[in-house]
PDB file of C-alpha atoms in Angstrom:
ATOM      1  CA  UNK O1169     101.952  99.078 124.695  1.00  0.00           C
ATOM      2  CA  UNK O1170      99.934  99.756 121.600  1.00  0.00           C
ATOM      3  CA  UNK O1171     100.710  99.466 118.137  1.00  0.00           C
ATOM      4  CA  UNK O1172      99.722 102.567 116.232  1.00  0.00           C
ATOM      5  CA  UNK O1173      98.279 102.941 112.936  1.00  0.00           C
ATOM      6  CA  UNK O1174      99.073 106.102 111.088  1.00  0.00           C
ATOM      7  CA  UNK O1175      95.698 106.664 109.580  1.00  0.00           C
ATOM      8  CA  UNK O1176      92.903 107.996 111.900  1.00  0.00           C
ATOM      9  CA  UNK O1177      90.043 110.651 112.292  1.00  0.00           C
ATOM     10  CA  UNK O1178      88.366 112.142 115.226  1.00  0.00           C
ATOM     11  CA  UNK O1179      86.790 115.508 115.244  1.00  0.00           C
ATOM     12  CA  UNK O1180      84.502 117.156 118.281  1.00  0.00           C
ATOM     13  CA  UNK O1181      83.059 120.548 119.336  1.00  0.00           C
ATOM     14  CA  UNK O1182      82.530 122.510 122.126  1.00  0.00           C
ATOM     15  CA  UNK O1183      80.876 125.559 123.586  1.00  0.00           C
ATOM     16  CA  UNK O1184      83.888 128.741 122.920  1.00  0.00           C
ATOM     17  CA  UNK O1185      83.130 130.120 126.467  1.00  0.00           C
ATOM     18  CA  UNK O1186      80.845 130.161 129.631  1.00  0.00           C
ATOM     19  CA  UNK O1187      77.288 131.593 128.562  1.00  0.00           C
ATOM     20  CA  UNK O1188      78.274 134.758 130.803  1.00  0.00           C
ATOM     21  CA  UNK O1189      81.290 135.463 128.531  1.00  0.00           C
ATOM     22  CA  UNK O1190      80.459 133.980 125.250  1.00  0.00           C
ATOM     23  CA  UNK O1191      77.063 136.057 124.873  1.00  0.00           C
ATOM     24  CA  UNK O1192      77.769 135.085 120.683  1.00  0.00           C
ATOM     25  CA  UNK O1193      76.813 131.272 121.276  1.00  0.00           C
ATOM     26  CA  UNK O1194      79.671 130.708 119.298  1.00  0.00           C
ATOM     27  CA  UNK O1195      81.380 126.965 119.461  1.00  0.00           C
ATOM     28  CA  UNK O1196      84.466 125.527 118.634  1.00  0.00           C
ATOM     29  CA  UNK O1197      85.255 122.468 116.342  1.00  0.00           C
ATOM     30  CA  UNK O1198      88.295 120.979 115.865  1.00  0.00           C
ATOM     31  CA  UNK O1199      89.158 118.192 113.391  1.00  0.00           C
ATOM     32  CA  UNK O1200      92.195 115.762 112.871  1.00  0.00           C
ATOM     33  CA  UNK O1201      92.937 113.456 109.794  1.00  0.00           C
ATOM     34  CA  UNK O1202      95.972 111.797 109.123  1.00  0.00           C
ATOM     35  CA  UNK O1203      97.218 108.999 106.763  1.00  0.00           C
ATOM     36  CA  UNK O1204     100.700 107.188 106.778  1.00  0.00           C
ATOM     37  CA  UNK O1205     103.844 109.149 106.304  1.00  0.00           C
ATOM     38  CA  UNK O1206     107.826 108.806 106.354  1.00  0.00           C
ATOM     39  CA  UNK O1207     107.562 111.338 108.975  1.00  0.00           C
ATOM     40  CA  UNK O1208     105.733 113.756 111.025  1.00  0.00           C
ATOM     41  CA  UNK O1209     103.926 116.134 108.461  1.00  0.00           C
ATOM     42  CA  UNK O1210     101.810 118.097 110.661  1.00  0.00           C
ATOM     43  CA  UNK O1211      99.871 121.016 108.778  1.00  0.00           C
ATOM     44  CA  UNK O1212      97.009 123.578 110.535  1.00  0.00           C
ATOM     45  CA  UNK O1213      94.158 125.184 108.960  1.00  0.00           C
ATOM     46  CA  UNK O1214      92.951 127.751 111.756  1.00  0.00           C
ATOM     47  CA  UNK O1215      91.080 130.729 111.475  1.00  0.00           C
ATOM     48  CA  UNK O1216      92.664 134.379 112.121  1.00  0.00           C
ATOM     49  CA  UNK O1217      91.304 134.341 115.485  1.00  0.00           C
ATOM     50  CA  UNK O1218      92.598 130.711 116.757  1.00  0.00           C
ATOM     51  CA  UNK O1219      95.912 131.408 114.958  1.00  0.00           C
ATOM     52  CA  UNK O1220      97.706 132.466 118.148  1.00  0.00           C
ATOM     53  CA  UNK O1221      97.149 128.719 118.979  1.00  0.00           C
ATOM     54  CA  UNK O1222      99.371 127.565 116.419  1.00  0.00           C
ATOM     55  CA  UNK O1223     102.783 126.784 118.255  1.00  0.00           C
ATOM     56  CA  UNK O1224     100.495 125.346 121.382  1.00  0.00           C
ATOM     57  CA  UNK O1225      98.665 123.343 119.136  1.00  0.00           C
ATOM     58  CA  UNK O1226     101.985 121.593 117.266  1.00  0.00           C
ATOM     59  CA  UNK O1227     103.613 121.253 120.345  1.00  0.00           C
ATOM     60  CA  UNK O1228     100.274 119.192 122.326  1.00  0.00           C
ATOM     61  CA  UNK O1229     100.112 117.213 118.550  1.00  0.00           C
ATOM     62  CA  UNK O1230     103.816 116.294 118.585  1.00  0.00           C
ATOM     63  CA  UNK O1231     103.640 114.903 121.822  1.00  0.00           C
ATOM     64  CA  UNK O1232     100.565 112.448 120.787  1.00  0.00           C
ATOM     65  CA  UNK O1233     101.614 111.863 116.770  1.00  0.00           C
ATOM     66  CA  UNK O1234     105.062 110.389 116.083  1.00  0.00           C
ATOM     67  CA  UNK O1235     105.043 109.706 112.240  1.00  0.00           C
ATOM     68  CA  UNK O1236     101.891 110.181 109.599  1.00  0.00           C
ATOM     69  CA  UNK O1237     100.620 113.050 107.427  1.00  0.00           C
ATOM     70  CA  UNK O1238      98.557 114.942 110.272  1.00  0.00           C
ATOM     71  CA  UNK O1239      96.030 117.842 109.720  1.00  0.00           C
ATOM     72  CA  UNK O1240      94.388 119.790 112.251  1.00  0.00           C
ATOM     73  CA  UNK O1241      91.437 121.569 111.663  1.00  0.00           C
ATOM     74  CA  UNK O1242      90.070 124.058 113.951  1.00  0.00           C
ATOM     75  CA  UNK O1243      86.753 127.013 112.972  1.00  0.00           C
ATOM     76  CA  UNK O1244      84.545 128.876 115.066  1.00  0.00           C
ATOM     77  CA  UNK O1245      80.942 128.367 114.130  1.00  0.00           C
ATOM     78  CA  UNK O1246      78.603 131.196 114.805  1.00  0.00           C
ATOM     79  CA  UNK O1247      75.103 130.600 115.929  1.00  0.00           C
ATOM     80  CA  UNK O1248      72.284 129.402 113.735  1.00  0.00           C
ATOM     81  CA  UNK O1249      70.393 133.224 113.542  1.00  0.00           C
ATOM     82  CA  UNK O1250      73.799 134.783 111.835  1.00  0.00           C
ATOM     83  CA  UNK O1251      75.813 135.705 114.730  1.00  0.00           C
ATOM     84  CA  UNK O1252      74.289 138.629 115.291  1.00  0.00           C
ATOM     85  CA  UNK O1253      73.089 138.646 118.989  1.00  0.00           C
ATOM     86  CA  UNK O1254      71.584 141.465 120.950  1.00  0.00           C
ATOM     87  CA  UNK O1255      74.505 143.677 121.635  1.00  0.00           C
ATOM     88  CA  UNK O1256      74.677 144.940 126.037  1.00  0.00           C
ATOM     89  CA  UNK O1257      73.513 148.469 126.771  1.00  0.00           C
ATOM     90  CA  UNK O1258      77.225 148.809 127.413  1.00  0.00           C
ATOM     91  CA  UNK O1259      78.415 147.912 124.219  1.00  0.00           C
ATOM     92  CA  UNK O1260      75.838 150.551 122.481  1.00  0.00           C
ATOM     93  CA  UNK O1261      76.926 153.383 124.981  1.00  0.00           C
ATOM     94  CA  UNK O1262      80.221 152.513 124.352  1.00  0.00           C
ATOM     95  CA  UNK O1263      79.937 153.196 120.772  1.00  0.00           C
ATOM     96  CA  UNK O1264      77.445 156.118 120.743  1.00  0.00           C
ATOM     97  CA  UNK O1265      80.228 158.011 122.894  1.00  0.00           C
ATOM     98  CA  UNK O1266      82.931 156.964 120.445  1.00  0.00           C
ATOM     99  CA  UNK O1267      80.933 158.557 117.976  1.00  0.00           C
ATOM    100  CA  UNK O1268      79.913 161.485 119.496  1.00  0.00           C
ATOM    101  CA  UNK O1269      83.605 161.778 119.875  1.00  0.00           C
ATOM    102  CA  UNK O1270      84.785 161.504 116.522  1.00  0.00           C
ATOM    103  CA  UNK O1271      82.168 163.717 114.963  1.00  0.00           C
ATOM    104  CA  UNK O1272      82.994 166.113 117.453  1.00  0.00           C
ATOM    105  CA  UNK O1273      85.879 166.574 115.792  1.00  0.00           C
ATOM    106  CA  UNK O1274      84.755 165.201 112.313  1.00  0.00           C
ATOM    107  CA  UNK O1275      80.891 167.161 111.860  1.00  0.00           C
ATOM    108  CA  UNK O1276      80.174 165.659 108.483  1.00  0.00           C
ATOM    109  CA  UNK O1277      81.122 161.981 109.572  1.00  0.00           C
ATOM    110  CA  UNK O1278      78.153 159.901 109.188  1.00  0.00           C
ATOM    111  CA  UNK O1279      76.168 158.336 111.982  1.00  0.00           C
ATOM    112  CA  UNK O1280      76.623 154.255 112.589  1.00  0.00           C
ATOM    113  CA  UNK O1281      74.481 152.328 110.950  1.00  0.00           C
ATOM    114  CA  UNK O1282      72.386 149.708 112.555  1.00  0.00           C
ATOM    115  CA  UNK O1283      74.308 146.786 110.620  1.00  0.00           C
ATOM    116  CA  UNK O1284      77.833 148.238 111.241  1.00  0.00           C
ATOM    117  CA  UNK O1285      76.667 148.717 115.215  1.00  0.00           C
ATOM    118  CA  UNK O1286      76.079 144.879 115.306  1.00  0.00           C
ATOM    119  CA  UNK O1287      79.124 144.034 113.671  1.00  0.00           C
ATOM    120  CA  UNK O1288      81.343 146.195 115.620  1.00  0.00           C
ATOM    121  CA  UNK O1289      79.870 144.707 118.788  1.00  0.00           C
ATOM    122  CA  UNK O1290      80.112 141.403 117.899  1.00  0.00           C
ATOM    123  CA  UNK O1291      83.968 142.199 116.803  1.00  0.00           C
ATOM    124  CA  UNK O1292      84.204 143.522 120.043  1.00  0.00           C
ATOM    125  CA  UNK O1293      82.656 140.299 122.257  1.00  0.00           C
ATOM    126  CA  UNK O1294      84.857 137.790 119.955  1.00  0.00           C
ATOM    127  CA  UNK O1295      87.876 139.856 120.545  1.00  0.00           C
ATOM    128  CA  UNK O1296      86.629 140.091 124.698  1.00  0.00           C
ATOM    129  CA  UNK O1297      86.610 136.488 124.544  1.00  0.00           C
ATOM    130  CA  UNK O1298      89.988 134.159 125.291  1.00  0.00           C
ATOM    131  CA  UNK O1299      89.566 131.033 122.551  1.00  0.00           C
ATOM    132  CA  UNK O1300      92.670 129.514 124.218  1.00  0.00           C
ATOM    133  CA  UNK O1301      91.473 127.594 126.979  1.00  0.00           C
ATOM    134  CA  UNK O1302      88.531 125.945 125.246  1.00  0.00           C
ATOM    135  CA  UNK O1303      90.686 125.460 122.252  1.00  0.00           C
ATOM    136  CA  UNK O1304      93.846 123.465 124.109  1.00  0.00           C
ATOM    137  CA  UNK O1305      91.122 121.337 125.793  1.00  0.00           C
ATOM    138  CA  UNK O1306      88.946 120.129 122.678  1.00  0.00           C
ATOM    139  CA  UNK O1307      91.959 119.804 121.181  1.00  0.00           C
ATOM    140  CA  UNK O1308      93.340 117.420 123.474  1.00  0.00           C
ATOM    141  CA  UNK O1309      90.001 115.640 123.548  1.00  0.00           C
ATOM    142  CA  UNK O1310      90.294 115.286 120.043  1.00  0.00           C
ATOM    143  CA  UNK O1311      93.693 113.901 120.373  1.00  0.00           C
ATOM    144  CA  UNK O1312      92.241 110.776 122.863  1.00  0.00           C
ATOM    145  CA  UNK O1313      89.705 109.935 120.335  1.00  0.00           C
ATOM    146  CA  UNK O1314      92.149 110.311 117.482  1.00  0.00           C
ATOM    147  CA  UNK O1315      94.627 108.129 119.143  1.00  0.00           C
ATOM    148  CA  UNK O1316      91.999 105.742 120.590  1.00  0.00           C
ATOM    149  CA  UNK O1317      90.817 105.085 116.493  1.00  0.00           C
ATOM    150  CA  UNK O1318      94.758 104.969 115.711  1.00  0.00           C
ATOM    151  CA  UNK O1319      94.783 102.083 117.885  1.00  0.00           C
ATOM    152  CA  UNK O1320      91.872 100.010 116.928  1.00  0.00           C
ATOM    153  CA  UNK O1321      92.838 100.398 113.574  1.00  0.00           C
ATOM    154  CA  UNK O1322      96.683  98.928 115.259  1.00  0.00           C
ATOM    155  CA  UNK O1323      94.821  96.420 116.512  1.00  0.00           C
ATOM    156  CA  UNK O1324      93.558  95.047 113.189  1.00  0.00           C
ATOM    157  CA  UNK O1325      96.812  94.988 111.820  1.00  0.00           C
ATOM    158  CA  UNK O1326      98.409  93.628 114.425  1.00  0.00           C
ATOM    159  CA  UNK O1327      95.932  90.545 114.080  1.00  0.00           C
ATOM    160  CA  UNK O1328      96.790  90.290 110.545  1.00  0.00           C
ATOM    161  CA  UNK O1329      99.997  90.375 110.614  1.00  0.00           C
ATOM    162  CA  UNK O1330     100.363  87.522 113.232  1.00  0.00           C
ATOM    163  CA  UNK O1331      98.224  85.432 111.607  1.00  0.00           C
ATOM    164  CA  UNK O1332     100.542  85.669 108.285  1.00  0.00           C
ATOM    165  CA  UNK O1333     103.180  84.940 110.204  1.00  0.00           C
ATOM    166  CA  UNK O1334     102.223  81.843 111.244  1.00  0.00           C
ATOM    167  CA  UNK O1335     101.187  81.524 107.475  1.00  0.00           C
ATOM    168  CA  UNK O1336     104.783  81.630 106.501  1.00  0.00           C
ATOM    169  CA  UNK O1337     105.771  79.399 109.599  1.00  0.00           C
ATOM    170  CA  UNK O1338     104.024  76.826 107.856  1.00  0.00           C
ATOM    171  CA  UNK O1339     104.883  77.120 104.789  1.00  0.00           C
ATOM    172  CA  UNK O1340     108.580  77.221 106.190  1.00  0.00           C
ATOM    173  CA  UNK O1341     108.044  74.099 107.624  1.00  0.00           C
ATOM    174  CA  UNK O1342     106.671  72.494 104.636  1.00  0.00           C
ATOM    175  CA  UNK O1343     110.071  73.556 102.493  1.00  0.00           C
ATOM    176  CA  UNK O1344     112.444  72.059 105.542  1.00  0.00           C
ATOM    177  CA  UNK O1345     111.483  68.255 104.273  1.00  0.00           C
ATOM    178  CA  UNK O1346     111.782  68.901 100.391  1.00  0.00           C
ATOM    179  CA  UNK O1347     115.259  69.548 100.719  1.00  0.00           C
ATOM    180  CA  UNK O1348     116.631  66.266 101.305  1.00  0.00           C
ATOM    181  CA  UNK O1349     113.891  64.430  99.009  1.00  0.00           C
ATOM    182  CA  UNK O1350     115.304  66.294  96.224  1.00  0.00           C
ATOM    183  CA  UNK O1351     118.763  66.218  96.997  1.00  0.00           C
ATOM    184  CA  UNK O1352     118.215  62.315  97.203  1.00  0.00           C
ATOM    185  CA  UNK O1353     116.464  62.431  93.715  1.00  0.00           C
ATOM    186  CA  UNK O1354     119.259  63.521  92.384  1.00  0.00           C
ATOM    187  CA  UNK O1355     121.616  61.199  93.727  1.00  0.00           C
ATOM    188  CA  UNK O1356     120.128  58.437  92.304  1.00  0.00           C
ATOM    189  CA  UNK O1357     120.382  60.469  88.734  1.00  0.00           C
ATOM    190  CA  UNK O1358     123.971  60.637  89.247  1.00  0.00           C
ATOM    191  CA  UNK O1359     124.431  57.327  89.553  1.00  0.00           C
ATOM    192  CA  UNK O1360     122.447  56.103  87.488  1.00  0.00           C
ATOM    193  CA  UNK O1361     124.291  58.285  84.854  1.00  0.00           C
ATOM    194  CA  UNK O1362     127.220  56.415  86.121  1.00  0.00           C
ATOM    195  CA  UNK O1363     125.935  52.967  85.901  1.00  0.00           C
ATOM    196  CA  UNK O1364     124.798  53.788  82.129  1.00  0.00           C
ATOM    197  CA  UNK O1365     128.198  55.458  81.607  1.00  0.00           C
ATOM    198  CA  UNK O1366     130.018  52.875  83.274  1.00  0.00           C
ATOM    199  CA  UNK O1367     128.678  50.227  80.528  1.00  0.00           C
ATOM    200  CA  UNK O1368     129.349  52.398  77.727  1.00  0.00           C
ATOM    201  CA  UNK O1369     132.801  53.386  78.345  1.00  0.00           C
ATOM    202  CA  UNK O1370     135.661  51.372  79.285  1.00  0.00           C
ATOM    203  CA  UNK O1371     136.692  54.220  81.650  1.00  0.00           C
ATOM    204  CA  UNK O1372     138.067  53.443  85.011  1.00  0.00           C
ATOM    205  CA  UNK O1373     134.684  53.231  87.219  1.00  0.00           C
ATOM    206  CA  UNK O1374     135.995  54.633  90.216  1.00  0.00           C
ATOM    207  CA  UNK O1375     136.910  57.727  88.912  1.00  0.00           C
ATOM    208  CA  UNK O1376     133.326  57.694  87.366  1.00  0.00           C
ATOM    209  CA  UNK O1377     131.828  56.965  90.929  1.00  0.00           C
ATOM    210  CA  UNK O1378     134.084  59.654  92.597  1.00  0.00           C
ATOM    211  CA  UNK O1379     133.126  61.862  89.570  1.00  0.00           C
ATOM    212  CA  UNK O1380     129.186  61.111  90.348  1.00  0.00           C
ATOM    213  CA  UNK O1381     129.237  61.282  94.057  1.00  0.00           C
ATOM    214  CA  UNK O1382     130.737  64.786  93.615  1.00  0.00           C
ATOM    215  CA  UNK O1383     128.370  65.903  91.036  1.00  0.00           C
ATOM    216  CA  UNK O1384     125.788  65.008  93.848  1.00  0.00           C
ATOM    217  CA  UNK O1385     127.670  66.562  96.546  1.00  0.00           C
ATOM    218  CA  UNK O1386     127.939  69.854  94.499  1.00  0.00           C
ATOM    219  CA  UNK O1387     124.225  70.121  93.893  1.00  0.00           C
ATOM    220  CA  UNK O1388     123.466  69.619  97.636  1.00  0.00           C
ATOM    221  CA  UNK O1389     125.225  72.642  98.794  1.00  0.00           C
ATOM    222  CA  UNK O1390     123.734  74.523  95.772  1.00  0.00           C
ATOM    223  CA  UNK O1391     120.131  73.564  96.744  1.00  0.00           C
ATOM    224  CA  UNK O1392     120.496  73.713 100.113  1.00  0.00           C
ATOM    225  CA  UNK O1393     118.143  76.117 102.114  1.00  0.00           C
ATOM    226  CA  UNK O1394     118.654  75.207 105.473  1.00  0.00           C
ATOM    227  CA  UNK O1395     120.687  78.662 106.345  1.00  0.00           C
ATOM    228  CA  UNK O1396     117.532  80.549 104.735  1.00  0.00           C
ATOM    229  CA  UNK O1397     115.464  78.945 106.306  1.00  0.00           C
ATOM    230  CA  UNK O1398     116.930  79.478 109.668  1.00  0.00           C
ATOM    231  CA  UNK O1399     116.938  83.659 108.652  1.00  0.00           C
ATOM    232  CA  UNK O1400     113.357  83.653 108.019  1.00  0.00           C
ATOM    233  CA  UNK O1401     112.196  81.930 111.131  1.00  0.00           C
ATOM    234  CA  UNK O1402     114.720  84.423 113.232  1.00  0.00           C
ATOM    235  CA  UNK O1403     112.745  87.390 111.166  1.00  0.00           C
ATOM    236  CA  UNK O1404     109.808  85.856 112.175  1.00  0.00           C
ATOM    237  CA  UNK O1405     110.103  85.677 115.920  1.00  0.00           C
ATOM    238  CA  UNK O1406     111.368  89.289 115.888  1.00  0.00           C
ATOM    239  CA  UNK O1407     108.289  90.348 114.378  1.00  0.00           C
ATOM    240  CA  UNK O1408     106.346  88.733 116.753  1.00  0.00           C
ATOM    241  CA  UNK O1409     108.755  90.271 119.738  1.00  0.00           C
ATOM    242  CA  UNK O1410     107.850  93.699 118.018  1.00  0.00           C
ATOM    243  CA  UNK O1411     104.345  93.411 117.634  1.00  0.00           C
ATOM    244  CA  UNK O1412     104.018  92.005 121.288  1.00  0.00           C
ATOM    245  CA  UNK O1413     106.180  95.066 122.601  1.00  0.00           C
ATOM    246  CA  UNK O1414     104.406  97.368 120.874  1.00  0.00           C
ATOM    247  CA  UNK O1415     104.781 100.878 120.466  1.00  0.00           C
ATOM    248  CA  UNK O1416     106.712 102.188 117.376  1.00  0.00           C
ATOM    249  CA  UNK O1417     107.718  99.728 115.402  1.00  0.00           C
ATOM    250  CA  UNK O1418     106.412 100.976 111.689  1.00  0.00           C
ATOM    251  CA  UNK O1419     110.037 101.634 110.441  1.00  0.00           C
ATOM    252  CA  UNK O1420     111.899  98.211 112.405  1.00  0.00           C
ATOM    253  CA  UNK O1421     108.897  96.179 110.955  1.00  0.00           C
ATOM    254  CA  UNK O1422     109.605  97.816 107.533  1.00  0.00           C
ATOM    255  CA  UNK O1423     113.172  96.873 107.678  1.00  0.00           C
ATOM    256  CA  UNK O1424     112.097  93.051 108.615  1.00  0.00           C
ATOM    257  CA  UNK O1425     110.260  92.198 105.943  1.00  0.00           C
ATOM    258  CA  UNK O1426     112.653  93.601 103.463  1.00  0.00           C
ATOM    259  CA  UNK O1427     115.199  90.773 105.081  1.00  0.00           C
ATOM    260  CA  UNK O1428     111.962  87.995 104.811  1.00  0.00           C
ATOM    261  CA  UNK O1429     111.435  89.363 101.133  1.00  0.00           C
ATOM    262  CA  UNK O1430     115.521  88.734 100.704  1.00  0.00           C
ATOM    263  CA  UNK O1431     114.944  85.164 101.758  1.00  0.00           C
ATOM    264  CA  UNK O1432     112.042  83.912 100.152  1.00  0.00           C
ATOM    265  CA  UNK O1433     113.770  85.296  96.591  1.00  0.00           C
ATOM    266  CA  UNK O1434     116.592  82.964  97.351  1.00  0.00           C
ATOM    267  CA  UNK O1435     114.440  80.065  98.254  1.00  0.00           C
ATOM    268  CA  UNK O1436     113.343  80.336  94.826  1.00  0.00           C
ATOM    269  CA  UNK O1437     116.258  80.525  93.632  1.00  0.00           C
ATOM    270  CA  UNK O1438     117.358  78.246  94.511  1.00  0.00           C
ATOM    271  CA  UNK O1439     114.237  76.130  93.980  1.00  0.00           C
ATOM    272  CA  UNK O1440     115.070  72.151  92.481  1.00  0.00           C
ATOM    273  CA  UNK O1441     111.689  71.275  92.400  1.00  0.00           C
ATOM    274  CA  UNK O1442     108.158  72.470  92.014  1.00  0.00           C
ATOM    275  CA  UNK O1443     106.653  72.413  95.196  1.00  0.00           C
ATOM    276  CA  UNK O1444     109.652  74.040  96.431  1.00  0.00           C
ATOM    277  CA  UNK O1445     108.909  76.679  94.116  1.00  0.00           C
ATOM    278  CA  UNK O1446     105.217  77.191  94.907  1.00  0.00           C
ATOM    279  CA  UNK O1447     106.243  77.383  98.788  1.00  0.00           C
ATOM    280  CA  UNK O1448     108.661  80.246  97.715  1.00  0.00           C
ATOM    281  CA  UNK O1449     105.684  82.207  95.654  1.00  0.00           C
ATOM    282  CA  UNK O1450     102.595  81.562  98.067  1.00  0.00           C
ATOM    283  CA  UNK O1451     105.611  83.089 100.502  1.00  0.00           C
ATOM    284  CA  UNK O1452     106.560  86.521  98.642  1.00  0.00           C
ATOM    285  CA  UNK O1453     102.449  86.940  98.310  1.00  0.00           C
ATOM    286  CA  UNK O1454     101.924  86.680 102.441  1.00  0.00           C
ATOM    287  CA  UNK O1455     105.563  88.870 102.540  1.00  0.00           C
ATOM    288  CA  UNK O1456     103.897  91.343 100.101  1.00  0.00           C
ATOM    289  CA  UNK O1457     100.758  91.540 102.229  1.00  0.00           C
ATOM    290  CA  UNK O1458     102.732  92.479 105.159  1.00  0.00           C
ATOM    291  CA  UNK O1459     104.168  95.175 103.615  1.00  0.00           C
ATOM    292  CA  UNK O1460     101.243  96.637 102.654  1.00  0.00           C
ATOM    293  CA  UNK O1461     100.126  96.427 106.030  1.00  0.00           C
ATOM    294  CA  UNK O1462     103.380  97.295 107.871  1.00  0.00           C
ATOM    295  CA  UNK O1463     103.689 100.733 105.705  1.00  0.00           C
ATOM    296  CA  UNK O1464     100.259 101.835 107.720  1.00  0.00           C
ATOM    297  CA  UNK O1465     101.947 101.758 111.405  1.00  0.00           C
ATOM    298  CA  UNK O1466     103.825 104.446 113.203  1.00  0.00           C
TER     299      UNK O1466
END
């Protein structure tokens, strides 16, 4: 399954109606934008004639859109000479016997002018024509290409995102080893504090000895990352599982690298030594990254 970005654009047109019923030339366009979003925030622009649409169009756009700010965009653009095509003999005989019944009973009422002919027929062949079919099937061509770009745009993340998790595989792999050279380092300091206090003081030495070795002990459960380690590597491979599963996964992914952010603070933390604590920043950069990244996915 694919992994869905939540920014996208796709927009296409089409002929209104069938040249025998759409004598206007009119077409139809219909755009969609969207960029990332908590939720679905879906909002329509349509024109008064497309606006019975509406609830068909939300419902065909909630089906394809899951999370993401959303607008849809849909206008009827008239043809290039104004709109204003020849009206049918039976659109003019139509009106002249409207008129002749209305002045029939109104004498002084003007006659129709030639501009307010055309514009009543053309009101008249727009409101003749049904906008619904052509409009549900643009718009769910639309929605293919919008999804199709939603997914390339996946895609790229996706590939990003796996390679900086391997990033921080390494680097978790380079702060397993420093552990126990530091925690070594600091043995030796210990009792070498011992030897030196040993031949200063008359004190009894193995209580001095017992007194270093603890010292020593103490600081290797305080520096000791093994446990976060062990976190970050299971946040890791559930990343991975997510991305490979695909889908949506904006919000769990979200969620996972708050955890990986939790561990690489503590690594640094806890930090004895300074490659240990350039492992832990180069980490929280590549975390950061991901973030950025991760807030763009449905």
């Amino acid at each position: 399954m694919s992994v869905y970005s939540m920014t996208g654009y796709a927009a296409g047109q089409c002929a209104a109606g069938e040249p025998s019923t759409d004598a206007s030339g009119s077409r139809l366009g219909v755009e969609i934008r969207a960029v990332n979003g908590r939720f679905l925030d879906l909002s329509l622009r349509l024109p008064e004639e497309l606006r019975h649409a509406e609830p068909a169009l939300r419902e065909r756009v909630a089906a394809r859109v899951r999370r993401g700010k959303v607008e849809l965009r849909a206008w009827v653009e008239q043809r290039a000479d104004g709109g204003l095509p020849a009206p049918s003999a039976a659109v003019l005989q139509r009106l002249s016997g409207l008129q002749e019944q209305v002045q029939a009973w109104l004498p002084q009422a003007r006659g129709l002018s030639v501009a307010e002919a055309l514009q009543l027929a053309q009101r008249s062949a727009g409101a003749a024509l049904d906008w619904s079919a052509p409009l549900l099937a643009l718009t769910e061509r639309v929605l293919e290409d919008f999804n199709a770009a939603r997914a390339r745009e996946g895609a790229r993340l996706q590939t990003m995102l796996r390679e900086r998790v391997a990033a921080l595989r390494a680097l978790a792999a380079q702060a397993e080893p420093l552990i126990p050279q530091v925690v070594a380092q600091q043995r030796e300091r210990f009792l070498q504090r011992f030897h030196e206090a040993l031949g200063a003081t008359p004190a009894d030495p193995t209580a001095l000895q017992e007194r270093a070795l603890a010292e020593a002990a103490a600081f290797a459960i305080r520096v000791d990352v093994a446990e976060e380690l062990t976190r970050l590597q299971s946040h890791l491979s559930e990343i991975e599982r997510l991305l490979q599963r695909g889908g949506e996964v904006g919000k769990r992914l979200d969620f996972l690298i708050q955890e990986l952010h939790r561990e690489a603070n503590t690594l640094g933390a806890k930090s004895a030594s300074l490659d240990l604590t350039r492992v832990s920043v180069d980490m929280k950069v590549l975390i950061e990254q991901m973030r950025e990244q991760v807030q763009n996915l449905e």
